CSV table of C-alpha atoms and ligand atoms in Angstrom, one decimal:
chain,number,residue,atom,x,y,z
A,9,MET,CA,128.8,54.4,27.4
A,10,ILE,CA,126.0,53.2,28.8
A,11,GLU,CA,123.1,52.4,26.3
A,12,ILE,CA,119.2,52.2,27.6
A,13,CYS,CA,115.6,52.1,25.9
A,14,VAL,CA,113.0,54.2,27.5
A,15,PRO,CA,109.0,53.4,27.2
A,16,GLY,CA,107.1,54.2,24.5
A,17,ASP,CA,105.9,58.4,23.8
A,18,LYS,CA,103.2,58.4,25.5
A,19,SER,CA,101.6,61.7,23.8
A,20,ILE,CA,101.8,59.1,20.4
A,21,ALA,CA,100.6,56.6,22.4
A,22,HIS,CA,96.9,58.2,23.4
A,23,ARG,CA,96.8,59.6,20.1
A,24,PHE,CA,98.2,55.7,18.3
A,25,LEU,CA,95.2,54.4,20.3
A,26,ILE,CA,92.1,57.1,19.3
A,27,LEU,CA,93.3,57.3,15.1
A,28,ALA,CA,93.8,53.5,15.1
A,29,ALA,CA,90.0,53.1,16.5
A,30,LEU,CA,88.7,55.5,13.9
A,31,ALA,CA,90.7,53.6,11.1
A,32,GLU,CA,88.6,51.7,8.3
A,33,GLY,CA,90.1,48.3,9.1
A,34,ASP,CA,92.7,46.5,11.6
A,35,SER,CA,95.7,48.5,13.1
A,36,VAL,CA,98.2,47.5,14.8
A,37,LEU,CA,100.8,49.5,17.4
A,38,THR,CA,104.0,47.6,18.8
A,39,GLY,CA,106.1,49.5,21.6
A,40,MET,CA,103.1,50.6,23.7
A,41,PRO,CA,104.0,51.7,27.4
A,42,ALA,CA,102.3,50.3,30.3
A,43,SER,CA,101.9,54.1,31.4
A,44,LEU,CA,99.2,54.2,33.2
A,45,ASP,CA,97.8,57.6,31.2
A,46,VAL,CA,97.5,55.3,28.5
A,47,ARG,CA,95.6,52.9,30.2
A,48,SER,CA,93.5,55.2,31.1
A,49,THR,CA,92.9,56.1,27.4
A,50,THR,CA,92.6,52.1,26.4
A,51,ALA,CA,89.5,51.7,29.0
A,52,CYS,CA,87.7,54.7,27.7
A,53,LEU,CA,88.2,53.5,24.4
A,54,ARG,CA,86.8,49.8,25.3
A,55,ALA,CA,83.9,51.9,27.2
A,56,LEU,CA,83.2,53.8,24.1
A,57,GLY,CA,83.0,50.7,22.1
A,58,GLY,CA,86.6,50.8,20.5
A,59,ALA,CA,88.3,46.8,20.2
A,60,VAL,CA,91.7,47.0,21.7
A,61,GLU,CA,93.0,44.1,22.4
A,62,ASP,CA,95.4,43.9,24.5
A,63,GLY,CA,98.6,41.1,22.9
A,64,GLY,CA,101.4,42.0,25.9
A,65,ALA,CA,104.9,42.9,25.3
A,66,GLY,CA,103.1,46.9,24.5
A,67,ARG,CA,101.7,45.0,21.4
A,68,MET,CA,97.6,46.4,20.5
A,69,ALA,CA,95.4,45.1,18.0
A,70,ILE,CA,92.8,47.6,17.5
A,71,LYS,CA,89.6,47.2,15.2
A,72,GLY,CA,88.7,50.2,13.7
A,73,SER,CA,85.6,52.0,13.1
A,74,THR,CA,83.7,49.0,15.3
A,75,GLY,CA,80.9,51.4,15.7
A,76,TRP,CA,80.4,53.9,19.1
A,77,ARG,CA,78.0,53.9,21.8
A,78,SER,CA,77.6,55.9,24.6
A,79,PRO,CA,79.2,54.1,27.4
A,80,THR,CA,76.8,53.2,30.7
A,81,SER,CA,79.2,54.6,33.3
A,82,GLY,CA,81.5,57.2,33.2
A,83,LEU,CA,84.9,57.3,31.2
A,84,ASP,CA,87.5,57.3,34.0
A,85,CYS,CA,90.7,59.3,32.4
A,86,GLY,CA,93.0,58.7,35.6
A,87,ASN,CA,95.5,60.7,36.1
A,88,SER,CA,95.8,62.1,32.1
A,89,GLY,CA,94.6,65.6,31.1
A,90,THR,CA,95.3,64.1,27.5
A,91,THR,CA,92.9,61.2,28.1
A,92,ALA,CA,90.2,63.9,28.8
A,93,ARG,CA,91.0,66.6,26.7
A,94,LEU,CA,91.0,64.8,23.3
A,95,LEU,CA,88.7,62.5,24.6
A,96,THR,CA,86.4,64.8,25.1
A,97,GLY,CA,86.8,66.5,21.2
A,98,LEU,CA,86.0,62.8,20.3
A,99,VAL,CA,83.5,61.8,22.0
A,100,ALA,CA,81.5,65.6,21.2
A,101,GLY,CA,82.3,65.1,17.8
A,102,LEU,CA,81.0,61.2,17.5
A,103,GLY,CA,78.1,62.1,18.8
A,104,VAL,CA,77.2,60.3,21.9
A,105,ASP,CA,76.4,60.8,25.3
A,106,ALA,CA,79.1,60.4,28.0
A,107,GLU,CA,80.5,61.8,31.4
A,108,LEU,CA,84.3,62.2,31.8
A,109,ARG,CA,85.8,62.6,35.1
A,110,GLY,CA,89.5,62.4,36.5
A,111,ASP,CA,91.3,61.6,40.1
A,112,GLU,CA,92.0,64.3,42.3
A,113,SER,CA,94.8,66.0,40.4
A,114,LEU,CA,93.1,65.5,37.0
A,115,SER,CA,89.4,66.8,38.4
A,116,ARG,CA,91.8,70.0,39.4
A,117,ARG,CA,93.4,71.1,35.6
A,118,PRO,CA,91.2,73.4,33.3
A,119,MET,CA,88.4,72.1,30.9
A,120,ASP,CA,87.2,75.2,29.4
A,121,ARG,CA,90.5,75.1,27.0
A,122,VAL,CA,88.8,72.5,25.3
A,123,VAL,CA,85.0,73.0,26.0
A,124,TYR,CA,85.1,76.6,24.7
A,125,PRO,CA,85.5,75.7,21.2
A,126,LEU,CA,83.8,72.8,21.2
A,127,GLN,CA,80.6,74.9,22.3
A,128,ALA,CA,81.5,77.5,19.7
A,129,MET,CA,80.9,73.9,17.3
A,130,GLY,CA,77.7,73.6,19.0
A,131,ALA,CA,78.2,70.7,21.4
A,132,GLN,CA,76.2,69.7,24.6
A,133,ILE,CA,78.6,70.1,26.9
A,134,ARG,CA,77.8,70.5,30.4
A,135,TYR,CA,79.6,71.2,33.7
A,136,THR,CA,78.2,68.5,36.5
A,137,ASP,CA,80.0,70.1,39.4
A,138,ARG,CA,82.2,73.5,39.3
A,139,ARG,CA,83.0,75.0,36.2
A,140,ASP,CA,85.9,74.1,33.3
A,141,HIS,CA,86.4,71.3,35.8
A,142,LEU,CA,85.5,67.2,35.9
A,143,PRO,CA,83.8,65.8,36.0
A,144,LEU,CA,81.9,67.1,32.6
A,145,ARG,CA,79.1,66.3,30.6
A,146,ILE,CA,78.4,65.4,27.0
A,147,GLU,CA,75.3,65.6,25.8
A,148,GLY,CA,76.6,64.0,22.0
A,149,ARG,CA,72.9,62.5,20.9
A,150,ALA,CA,71.3,66.2,21.7
A,151,SER,CA,74.4,68.0,19.3
A,152,GLY,CA,73.1,67.5,16.1
A,153,GLY,CA,76.1,68.4,13.6
A,154,LEU,CA,78.8,70.6,14.8
A,155,ARG,CA,79.3,73.6,13.3
A,156,ALA,CA,82.8,74.4,11.0
A,157,LEU,CA,85.3,76.4,14.0
A,158,ARG,CA,88.4,78.9,12.7
A,159,TYR,CA,89.5,79.3,16.1
A,160,ARG,CA,92.8,80.9,17.8
A,161,PRO,CA,93.8,79.3,21.6
A,162,ARG,CA,94.7,81.9,24.2
A,163,ILE,CA,97.0,79.1,25.0
A,164,SER,CA,99.2,77.4,22.7
A,165,SER,CA,98.2,73.6,23.6
A,166,ALA,CA,99.0,70.2,21.4
A,167,GLN,CA,95.9,69.0,23.3
A,168,VAL,CA,93.3,71.5,22.3
A,169,ARG,CA,94.6,70.8,18.4
A,170,ALA,CA,94.1,67.3,19.0
A,171,ALA,CA,90.8,67.6,20.7
A,172,LEU,CA,89.4,70.2,17.7
A,173,LEU,CA,90.5,67.6,14.6
A,174,LEU,CA,89.3,65.4,16.7
A,175,ALA,CA,86.1,66.5,16.9
A,176,GLY,CA,86.3,67.4,13.0
A,177,LEU,CA,87.1,64.3,12.0
A,178,THR,CA,84.0,62.5,13.4
A,179,SER,CA,81.7,64.5,12.9
A,180,ARG,CA,83.3,66.2,9.4
A,181,THR,CA,83.3,69.6,10.3
A,182,ASP,CA,85.8,72.2,8.7
A,183,VAL,CA,88.4,73.1,11.6
A,184,GLU,CA,90.8,76.0,11.7
A,185,ILE,CA,93.0,76.5,13.9
A,186,LEU,CA,96.0,79.6,14.6
A,187,ASP,CA,98.0,79.0,17.2
A,188,ARG,CA,100.4,81.8,18.6
A,189,PHE,CA,103.5,79.2,19.2
A,190,ARG,CA,103.8,75.7,17.1
A,191,PRO,CA,102.6,73.3,19.6
A,192,ARG,CA,103.8,69.6,19.3
A,193,ASP,CA,102.4,67.8,16.4
A,194,HIS,CA,102.3,64.8,16.6
A,195,THR,CA,97.9,64.6,16.0
A,196,GLU,CA,98.7,66.1,12.1
A,197,ARG,CA,101.6,64.0,11.4
A,198,ILE,CA,99.1,61.0,12.5
A,199,LEU,CA,96.4,61.4,10.1
A,200,ARG,CA,98.7,62.6,7.2
A,201,SER,CA,100.0,59.3,7.5
A,202,GLN,CA,96.7,57.9,7.3
A,203,GLY,CA,95.5,59.4,4.6
A,204,ALA,CA,94.1,62.9,6.3
A,205,PRO,CA,94.5,65.9,4.7
A,206,ILE,CA,95.7,68.4,7.2
A,207,ILE,CA,97.5,71.3,5.6
A,208,SER,CA,99.6,73.5,8.1
A,209,GLU,CA,101.4,76.9,7.4
A,210,PRO,CA,103.1,78.7,9.8
A,211,GLU,CA,102.5,82.6,11.0
A,212,GLY,CA,104.9,84.4,12.5
A,213,ALA,CA,106.4,82.6,15.4
A,214,GLY,CA,103.4,80.6,15.1
A,215,GLU,CA,101.2,78.1,12.7
A,216,ARG,CA,97.5,77.9,10.9
A,217,ILE,CA,96.6,74.7,10.5
A,218,ARG,CA,93.3,73.3,8.7
A,219,PHE,CA,91.4,70.6,8.3
A,220,PRO,CA,88.7,70.4,5.2
A,221,ALA,CA,87.2,67.3,7.0
A,222,SER,CA,83.7,68.1,5.5
A,223,SER,CA,85.0,67.9,1.6
A,224,TRP,CA,86.9,65.0,2.5
A,225,SER,CA,85.2,61.3,1.7
A,226,GLY,CA,88.3,59.7,2.6
A,227,GLY,CA,88.3,57.0,5.6
A,228,LEU,CA,91.2,56.8,7.6
A,229,LYS,CA,94.5,54.2,6.5
A,230,PRO,CA,95.0,51.6,9.5
A,231,LEU,CA,97.7,52.2,11.5
A,232,ALA,CA,100.8,49.1,11.4
A,233,ALA,CA,103.6,51.3,14.0
A,234,ALA,CA,106.0,51.2,16.6
A,235,VAL,CA,105.7,54.1,19.5
A,236,PRO,CA,109.0,55.7,19.6
A,237,GLY,CA,110.3,56.1,23.0
A,238,ASP,CA,109.5,59.2,24.9
A,239,VAL,CA,112.0,61.4,25.1
A,240,SER,CA,110.3,63.5,28.1
A,241,SER,CA,110.6,60.1,30.0
A,242,ALA,CA,114.9,60.1,28.6
A,243,ALA,CA,115.3,63.3,29.6
A,244,PHE,CA,115.6,62.3,32.3
A,245,LEU,CA,117.7,59.4,32.8
A,246,ILE,CA,119.9,62.6,30.4
A,247,VAL,CA,119.8,64.5,33.4
A,248,ALA,CA,121.3,62.2,35.7
A,249,ALA,CA,124.1,60.7,33.5
A,250,LEU,CA,124.6,64.3,33.0
A,251,LEU,CA,125.3,65.1,36.6
A,252,SER,CA,127.0,61.4,37.5
A,253,GLY,CA,129.5,62.6,34.1
A,254,THR,CA,128.3,59.7,32.5
A,255,ASP,CA,128.4,59.5,28.6
A,256,LEU,CA,124.8,57.8,27.6
A,257,THR,CA,123.1,56.6,24.4
A,258,LEU,CA,119.5,56.1,24.0
A,259,ARG,CA,117.9,53.7,21.3
A,260,GLY,CA,114.6,54.5,19.7
A,261,VAL,CA,113.4,57.6,20.4
A,262,GLY,CA,110.8,60.1,19.5
A,263,LEU,CA,113.2,63.0,17.5
A,264,ASN,CA,109.9,65.2,16.3
A,265,PRO,CA,111.3,68.5,16.1
A,266,THR,CA,108.3,70.2,18.3
A,267,ARG,CA,109.3,67.8,20.8
A,268,GLY,CA,113.0,68.8,20.7
A,269,GLY,CA,113.4,71.6,22.7
A,270,PHE,CA,115.5,69.9,25.4
A,271,LEU,CA,118.0,68.9,23.3
A,272,HIS,CA,118.7,72.0,22.4
A,273,VAL,CA,118.7,73.6,25.7
A,274,LEU,CA,121.3,70.9,26.1
A,275,SER,CA,123.6,72.1,23.5
A,276,GLU,CA,123.2,75.2,24.2
A,277,MET,CA,125.2,74.6,28.0
A,278,GLY,CA,128.0,73.0,26.6
A,279,VAL,CA,126.8,69.6,25.9
A,280,GLU,CA,127.5,67.7,23.0
A,281,VAL,CA,124.4,66.3,21.5
A,282,ARG,CA,124.2,63.5,18.5
A,283,THR,CA,121.0,61.9,17.5
A,284,VAL,CA,121.5,59.8,14.4
A,285,LEU,CA,117.4,59.1,12.3
A,286,THR,CA,116.1,55.2,12.5
A,287,GLY,CA,113.2,55.0,10.5
A,288,VAL,CA,109.7,57.0,10.9
A,289,GLN,CA,106.8,55.7,12.6
A,290,ALA,CA,103.2,56.8,11.2
A,291,GLY,CA,104.4,60.1,10.1
A,292,GLU,CA,107.1,60.0,13.1
A,293,PRO,CA,110.6,60.6,13.3
A,294,VAL,CA,112.6,57.6,15.5
A,295,GLY,CA,116.0,57.6,16.0
A,296,ASP,CA,119.3,57.3,18.4
A,297,ILE,CA,120.5,60.3,21.0
A,298,SER,CA,123.9,60.2,22.6
A,299,VAL,CA,124.9,62.8,25.3
A,300,ILE,CA,128.7,62.9,26.2
A,301,ALA,CA,128.7,64.4,29.5
A,302,SER,CA,131.1,68.1,29.5
A,303,THR,CA,131.2,71.3,31.2
A,304,MET,CA,127.9,72.7,31.5
A,305,HIS,CA,126.8,76.4,31.3
A,306,PRO,CA,123.3,78.0,32.8
A,307,PHE,CA,120.2,78.5,30.4
A,308,SER,CA,117.6,80.8,29.8
A,309,ILE,CA,114.7,79.7,28.6
A,310,GLU,CA,111.9,81.9,27.3
A,311,GLU,CA,108.3,81.6,26.1
A,312,ALA,CA,108.7,80.7,22.4
A,313,LEU,CA,110.5,77.7,22.9
A,314,VAL,CA,108.3,76.4,25.8
A,315,PRO,CA,106.0,74.0,23.7
A,316,ARG,CA,109.1,72.9,22.8
A,317,LEU,CA,110.2,71.0,25.7
A,318,VAL,CA,107.3,72.1,28.1
A,319,ASP,CA,107.2,68.6,30.2
A,320,GLU,CA,111.0,68.7,30.5
A,321,ILE,CA,111.4,71.9,32.7
A,322,PRO,CA,111.1,70.0,35.7
A,323,ALA,CA,114.5,67.9,34.5
A,324,LEU,CA,116.2,71.4,33.4
A,325,ALA,CA,114.9,73.2,36.9
A,326,VAL,CA,117.2,70.1,39.2
A,327,LEU,CA,119.6,70.1,36.2
A,328,ALA,CA,120.6,74.3,36.8
A,329,SER,CA,120.7,73.5,40.4
A,330,ARG,CA,124.1,71.8,40.1
A,331,ILE,CA,125.5,74.9,37.2
A,332,PRO,CA,127.2,77.4,39.3
A,333,GLY,CA,125.8,80.3,37.7
A,334,VAL,CA,122.1,81.7,37.0
A,335,SER,CA,118.8,79.6,34.5
A,336,VAL,CA,115.6,81.2,33.4
A,337,VAL,CA,112.8,80.0,33.1
A,338,ARG,CA,110.2,82.5,31.4
A,339,GLY,CA,106.4,82.0,29.9
A,340,ALA,CA,105.9,78.8,31.6
A,341,GLY,CA,103.0,79.9,33.7
A,342,ASP,CA,100.6,76.6,31.9
A,343,LEU,CA,103.2,74.4,34.2
A,344,ARG,CA,101.0,75.5,37.2
A,345,MET,CA,98.3,73.7,35.3
A,346,LYS,CA,99.5,69.7,35.0
A,347,GLU,CA,99.5,67.1,37.2
A,348,SER,CA,100.8,69.5,39.7
A,349,ASP,CA,101.5,73.3,40.0
A,350,ARG,CA,105.3,72.5,38.5
A,351,LEU,CA,106.5,76.0,39.6
A,352,ALA,CA,105.6,75.9,42.8
A,353,PHE,CA,106.9,72.3,43.6
A,354,LEU,CA,110.0,72.7,41.9
A,355,ALA,CA,110.7,76.2,44.1
A,356,SER,CA,109.8,75.2,47.3
A,357,ASN,CA,111.6,71.7,46.7
A,358,LEU,CA,114.8,73.3,45.2
A,359,ARG,CA,114.5,75.2,48.3
A,360,THR,CA,114.2,72.5,51.4
A,361,LEU,CA,117.7,70.8,49.3
A,362,GLY,CA,119.2,74.2,50.0
A,363,VAL,CA,119.3,75.5,46.2
A,364,ARG,CA,118.4,78.8,45.8
A,365,CYS,CA,115.5,78.9,43.5
A,366,GLU,CA,112.9,82.3,42.6
A,367,GLU,CA,109.5,81.0,42.0
A,368,LEU,CA,108.4,83.0,39.5
A,369,THR,CA,104.0,83.7,38.2
A,370,ASP,CA,105.3,82.5,35.1
A,371,GLY,CA,108.9,80.7,35.3
A,372,LEU,CA,111.9,80.3,37.3
A,373,ARG,CA,114.8,82.1,38.3
A,374,VAL,CA,117.5,79.0,39.5
A,375,HIS,CA,121.1,79.8,41.5
A,376,GLY,CA,122.9,76.9,40.4
A,377,ALA,CA,126.1,75.8,42.7
A,378,HIS,CA,128.0,72.3,42.6
A,379,ALA,CA,127.3,72.2,46.6
A,380,PRO,CA,125.8,68.5,47.8
A,381,VAL,CA,121.6,68.6,48.5
A,382,THR,CA,120.4,66.5,51.3
A,383,GLY,CA,116.5,66.1,52.3
A,384,VAL,CA,113.4,64.8,51.3
A,385,VAL,CA,110.9,66.6,48.7
A,386,ARG,CA,107.0,66.1,48.1
A,387,THR,CA,105.8,65.2,44.5
A,388,GLY,CA,102.7,66.0,45.3
A,389,GLY,CA,101.7,62.6,43.1
A,390,ASP,CA,103.6,64.7,40.5
A,391,HIS,CA,105.3,61.7,38.3
A,392,ARG,CA,107.8,64.5,36.6
A,393,ILE,CA,108.7,66.2,39.7
A,394,ALA,CA,109.3,62.5,41.2
A,395,MET,CA,111.2,61.4,38.2
A,396,ALA,CA,113.2,65.1,38.1
A,397,PHE,CA,114.8,64.7,42.0
A,398,GLY,CA,114.5,61.4,41.6
A,399,ALA,CA,117.9,61.9,38.9
A,400,LEU,CA,119.1,64.7,41.0
A,401,GLY,CA,119.4,62.1,43.9
A,402,ALA,CA,121.3,59.9,42.1
A,403,ALA,CA,123.7,62.6,41.8
A,404,PRO,CA,127.4,62.0,43.1
A,405,GLY,CA,127.3,63.5,46.5
A,406,CYS,CA,123.2,64.0,46.8
A,407,GLN,CA,121.1,62.3,49.3
A,408,VAL,CA,117.2,63.0,47.9
A,409,THR,CA,114.2,61.3,49.3
A,410,VAL,CA,111.2,60.8,47.2
A,411,ASP,CA,108.1,61.4,49.4
A,412,ASP,CA,106.0,59.2,47.0
A,413,PRO,CA,108.5,57.5,44.0
A,414,GLN,CA,105.4,55.0,43.2
A,415,CYS,CA,104.0,58.4,41.3
A,416,ALA,CA,106.5,58.3,38.3
A,417,ASP,CA,104.0,54.5,36.9
A,418,VAL,CA,102.5,57.4,35.5
A,419,SER,CA,104.5,57.5,32.5
A,420,PHE,CA,107.5,55.2,33.4
A,421,PRO,CA,107.4,52.2,35.0
A,422,GLY,CA,110.3,50.9,36.2
A,423,TYR,CA,112.0,54.1,36.6
A,424,TRP,CA,113.7,53.6,38.8
A,425,GLU,CA,116.1,50.2,37.8
A,426,ALA,CA,116.6,52.5,34.9
A,427,LEU,CA,118.0,55.2,37.1
A,428,LYS,CA,119.9,53.3,38.9
A,429,GLN,CA,121.5,51.4,35.7
A,430,VAL,CA,122.0,54.8,34.3
A,431,THR,CA,124.5,56.3,37.2
A,432,THR,CA,125.7,52.7,38.3
A,433,GLY,CA,126.0,51.2,35.4
A,434,GLU,CA,123.9,48.2,37.5
A,435,ASP,CA,121.2,46.4,35.5
A,436,SER,CA,119.3,46.0,38.3
A,437,ARG,CA,116.6,44.6,36.0
B,29,LIG,C1,100.6,67.1,25.3
B,29,LIG,C2,100.9,68.0,25.6
B,29,LIG,C3,101.1,69.2,26.0
B,29,LIG,C4,102.5,68.0,27.2
B,29,LIG,C5,100.8,67.1,27.9
B,29,LIG,C6,100.9,66.4,26.8
B,29,LIG,C7,100.0,66.3,24.2
B,29,LIG,O1,100.8,69.8,27.4
B,29,LIG,O2,102.0,69.0,28.6
B,29,LIG,O3,102.3,66.2,29.4
B,29,LIG,O4,100.0,64.5,24.5
B,29,LIG,O5,99.2,66.5,24.0
B,29,LIG,P1,99.0,71.1,26.5
B,29,LIG,O6,98.8,70.6,25.0
B,29,LIG,O7,98.9,71.2,27.7
B,29,LIG,O8,100.6,72.0,26.5
């Protein structure tokens, strides 16, 4: 049994930073990942006046509510969709002026999903170049107070929810959101752990959440928390272990049920998955995950499950390519709007490697086989495409060259060394 830790969860780290900066008092965060995306959030918060001090080795000290200001230059969100969308909500609610921009890939991703409901709240936001895309400018000082919002998003997105909750929190405006499916609930959990009244009720397959911020006169308590390991990063190592017949234990990983779709699918495939809860950090369950390599069956993923494993589909697609039979993913059209068009990149790369794979408008059909795969894959600069094909290439009998291995640093610096450790048992770090 190989044992390994993965970097801190990116989704949680972004939220810890932002909510610590909004708290009344000083917060200390540990286990912060060195991921480039999280660095983008840190830099943007500093530009807005947030006092975030990097103590090294994943420790950050944050002085809460230091006074927000309009940054003198644009906020660079880099490659990070979570930074861009959450900060749009934050800035709109804070009532400061800022321009948000991102790298080429981020500038291709849709922003209307947060801009539209924020505009409905009265936020003054305009695109400086192309509708629905960064860069965008928020005239917070011109917005005045925001209006209460009741909203049914077209797609269920945790980033949209978080952006609206942040706008509600900072402008003390009521927000109610009804999602068709329940997205990851990190923002709600952390806010509740800080004392904010967030009410959630199941509704059909989805959820209604309410934040009566206008009648809440409290302040957010500071955070003293360690970021749980990232289950989305763990997924690539788990796939590599299963493909090479290695039993693997990951220590200190986030076990939030709204991120549990990947482990659920593995169990359905016949993998023995054991989880042990070891603690809770700011409302987030943490524990150990063990997977025991076993004979696996193909899987079928439907729309309702997608929000619980949206970032793990690249890992599952490469796993499917080695399991005889047909695995199917449906209801995942939003994967075309990620750091790359993930459905297109997965399908074309699998085909390049000799795997039969059909690209559907909202998913994939992968015809798995034991035949070895060989070839060069293109990542389009997308960290999860790089890591997925890295895991496949590490399987016995497979030889895959990833054109841009470095892009894994966006979420998992040290991935290639960790992969080697999992598949060969050698610790090259
Ligand atoms: C994230 C939510 C998901 C996910 C992304 C991180 C977050 O996106 O794909 O990597 O931190 O809220 P959507 O909210 O668009 O589903």
